[in-house]
Amino acid sequence: MFNFGFGSKKIKESLTRTRNSVFGQITTLFGGNEITEELWDDLEALLIQADVGVETTLELLETVRGRVSSEGITKPLDAQRVLKEEMLKLLEGYAPSVIDKQRILTVVLVVGVNGSGKTTTIAKLSKFYRQQGKSVVLAAADTFRAAAIDQLKIWGERAGASVIAHQPNADPGAVVFDAIKSGLARKADIVIIDTAGRLHTKFNLMRELEKLRGIARKQVHAAPHETLLVLDATTGQNAVSQAKHFKDTVEITGVVLTKLDGTAKGGVVFAIGKTLGVPVRFVGVGEGIDDLMPFDAQAFVDGLFDE
Amino acid sequence: MFENLQDKLQGVFDQLNRRGRLSEADVDKALREVRLALLEADVNFKVVKSLVGRVRERAVGVEVSKTITPGQQVIKIVHEELLATLGDAAPLNMGGGSPRVVMLVGLQGSGKTTTAAKLALHLRKSKHTPLLVAADTRRPAAIEQLKVLGRQLDIPVYTEDASVPPPKICANAVKAAKSGANSVVILDTAGRLQIDEELMDELSQIKANTHPQEILLVADAMTGQEAVRVAQGFHDRVDLTGLILTKIDGDARGGAAISIREVTGVPIKFLGTGEKVSELEVFHPDRLASRILGMGDVLTLIERAEEMLDEEVAERGAKKLLEGNFNLEDFLEQLHQVKRMGPLGKVMDMIPGMGEITKSISQEDMENSLKRTQAIISSMTTYERRNPKVLNGSRRRRIAKGSGTTVQDVNQLIAQFRQMQKMMKRLKNPRFQKNLMSMFGGGGFKGF
């Protein structure tokens, strides 16, 4: 459907690395002849080490063990199938992203803590939608971090998206207003808003995001249509708190899981799916502008298990 | 989401005989809770295992003293072990001749560039003349970012074109520092994955070219289980000399610090506590240990109060209280202040010992009653808020309707407010004020 070019190779590589690290061992685990107590213990250890989190891991195992006994499963491979099914349940069943819906102008708000990879993700998103022939306007609403505007301008140029920017330390709300106005005037398809990184516990900064939403909503009906939380795959259980706070203030509609090209696997998305019901929309798998792909839950879980 | 570890352990030990020695079974039961708490705090699984093992060895057979409960006894041992693992705060090694070289390494987005600027400011305060070096030629505008920060602080930044290999830039920068009489060179390197062979080689070359006194891993406090592999990866290639933990001002428990310490053995040097360049703190092992255990963190509470509360509003409220003309409008204003601190339950959790108390009151109830109060006052007219006396039956019915509450709720609130006003009137009495002063001043808190 989409041409990922260089990206798809990277994705495969990154998933290979996954198999060789934590999740890979799960397959080995299920390679035996019988389901032992030791198998469950090892499984618990592996899931926790993948940042799935204690609570989610224990509940997941309870469900799987319950099904294994009630369905009379004796073969480890069948137990693995059940595990996969249950893991998948935590990640799928969500309505697809609404970015592609036809409307006068689609507004995407991108939020996250400092250093999660918002600006790079926006560059990749721009390229992604440019390749589908859409015109993209970027709003440089991170007016706080030094040179963040320059960074977005460079990416915008590489992706073929126009960047609306003000001076450093300008009011981000004014940037959003101008970018949407410009998007409407030039009949662009998508406006993507880059916001300053902020820790979810900073009350005033979170309020500022609420304000940005209000500004978008006043200009375009039901905007922002998608609010994406950019989440670093190396983040541990704090990611749940991040997602919860951002959901409460700006109603995030999806997660972009970045830096999945390392050895970290972002197992915390299972906990986020379970406790908050927020789906993963995209994954970032490298520093290049093409290193982004739509999230496919089946492929994600399969990739973690397949030989 | 987290329950206080102390409360949990209390629960475990409540069922046990309080006297005698801690048996193996007692300890194991308690250690299960300890294990879970540490894992929730993102301490690495294997590190938790070895830590819990050490605690177990020390705890079994310990005589339970009369003054503290078994739960507290175990907590104390865990706390001590955490402190031992975290180690003491270590200053920067500034020995040797000028210029000393400090090299910052880490994953993408861990906060190297911001930390570089913070370190430069910190060093200048102790009479050093730092030179910042923009060695991140990969991320777009990273060089520009460091330049801007340098300009803000009036600290020189050494840059070359992004096409020059970073090891060469760093070597040239050290030379420049020698002739420019800079006493410290801070190398801001590009973020990289510890498994990226090519870029890890680059770090080795930078090290060989500049002979740094300090090679500091900059790590995000929110890092999960991965922290061990990242730290090990960097340590294997460049021999780290220390760690800086960033973004500690959020609500991450920072278990990664324990993991990194355990696998590398290098000391934790600083904590990044905010976005401003001045927000770099010397590391306090005891504070971090309490935080990882999810125990009360009064200091964080105070910091949050300082950040959230509008001093002027708080003072205005206090003054009006003392003057005795505190009305419902002021009351609403103060309520808003309390709400700004975040969810009440979370605020309570930060106060040591409050865990037990808050358990008996549902946090939802507290939040709801706060919300109800706010709704009732918001449904009054300004005139009514300033003159609660005029609130007759028909006004009260209207307010109840407007706020989605009942007349009883409104009555209750007004009664409570009257009670408060009476108290205030007594406060106004000079004799009472004098008593109050002596209570706080000379006599201590005997009156309470």
mmCIF file of N, CA, C and O in Angstrom, chain B residues 12 46 113 175 205 235 257 286 321 334-335 358 406 425 428:
data_model
loop_
_atom_site.group_PDB
_atom_site.id
_atom_site.type_symbol
_atom_site.label_atom_id
_atom_site.label_comp_id
_atom_site.label_asym_id
_atom_site.label_seq_id
_atom_site.Cartn_x
_atom_site.Cartn_y
_atom_site.Cartn_z
ATOM 1 N N VAL B 12 1.013 -6.547 55.308
ATOM 2 C CA VAL B 12 1.587 -7.885 55.419
ATOM 3 C C VAL B 12 1.868 -8.218 56.877
ATOM 4 O O VAL B 12 1.552 -9.303 57.363
ATOM 5 N N LYS B 46 16.735 -7.835 36.870
ATOM 6 C CA LYS B 46 17.861 -8.588 37.444
ATOM 7 C C LYS B 46 18.463 -7.856 38.634
ATOM 8 O O LYS B 46 18.915 -8.465 39.597
ATOM 9 N N THR B 113 22.248 18.273 25.305
ATOM 10 C CA THR B 113 22.547 19.667 24.965
ATOM 11 C C THR B 113 22.151 20.605 26.099
ATOM 12 O O THR B 113 22.935 21.470 26.508
ATOM 13 N N LYS B 175 42.332 22.246 21.443
ATOM 14 C CA LYS B 175 43.459 23.129 21.077
ATOM 15 C C LYS B 175 43.069 24.593 21.268
ATOM 16 O O LYS B 175 43.814 25.395 21.832
ATOM 17 N N GLN B 205 36.815 7.429 19.238
ATOM 18 C CA GLN B 205 37.780 8.334 18.599
ATOM 19 C C GLN B 205 37.818 9.685 19.302
ATOM 20 O O GLN B 205 38.896 10.257 19.506
ATOM 21 N N HIS B 235 29.297 2.026 28.719
ATOM 22 C CA HIS B 235 30.404 1.778 29.648
ATOM 23 C C HIS B 235 31.458 0.887 28.998
ATOM 24 O O HIS B 235 32.655 1.131 29.123
ATOM 25 N N ALA B 257 18.160 4.872 37.853
ATOM 26 C CA ALA B 257 19.397 5.272 38.520
ATOM 27 C C ALA B 257 20.028 4.086 39.239
ATOM 28 O O ALA B 257 21.238 3.874 39.180
ATOM 29 N N ASP B 286 19.506 10.098 49.529
ATOM 30 C CA ASP B 286 18.355 9.752 50.374
ATOM 31 C C ASP B 286 17.036 10.166 49.745
ATOM 32 O O ASP B 286 16.038 9.462 49.820
ATOM 33 N N LEU B 321 -8.617 36.537 55.937
ATOM 34 C CA LEU B 321 -9.007 35.648 57.028
ATOM 35 C C LEU B 321 -8.776 36.336 58.357
ATOM 36 O O LEU B 321 -9.636 36.370 59.228
ATOM 37 N N GLN B 334 -9.426 30.358 46.952
ATOM 38 C CA GLN B 334 -8.484 29.471 47.637
ATOM 39 C C GLN B 334 -8.678 28.016 47.196
ATOM 40 O O GLN B 334 -7.718 27.269 47.084
ATOM 41 N N LEU B 335 -9.923 27.656 46.935
ATOM 42 C CA LEU B 335 -10.192 26.298 46.450
ATOM 43 C C LEU B 335 -9.494 26.043 45.126
ATOM 44 O O LEU B 335 -8.917 24.987 44.890
ATOM 45 N N THR B 358 -5.494 8.435 54.261
ATOM 46 C CA THR B 358 -6.250 8.605 53.027
ATOM 47 C C THR B 358 -6.943 7.327 52.608
ATOM 48 O O THR B 358 -7.897 7.357 51.863
ATOM 49 N N THR B 406 -28.237 19.464 45.880
ATOM 50 C CA THR B 406 -29.513 19.586 46.587
ATOM 51 C C THR B 406 -29.462 20.788 47.533
ATOM 52 O O THR B 406 -28.372 21.293 47.827
ATOM 53 N N LYS B 425 -13.724 35.331 63.554
ATOM 54 C CA LYS B 425 -14.012 36.461 64.440
ATOM 55 C C LYS B 425 -13.217 36.300 65.727
ATOM 56 O O LYS B 425 -12.672 37.250 66.272
ATOM 57 N N LYS B 428 -9.801 37.256 65.310
ATOM 58 C CA LYS B 428 -9.624 38.701 65.224
ATOM 59 C C LYS B 428 -9.385 39.319 66.599
ATOM 60 O O LYS B 428 -8.729 40.337 66.737
#
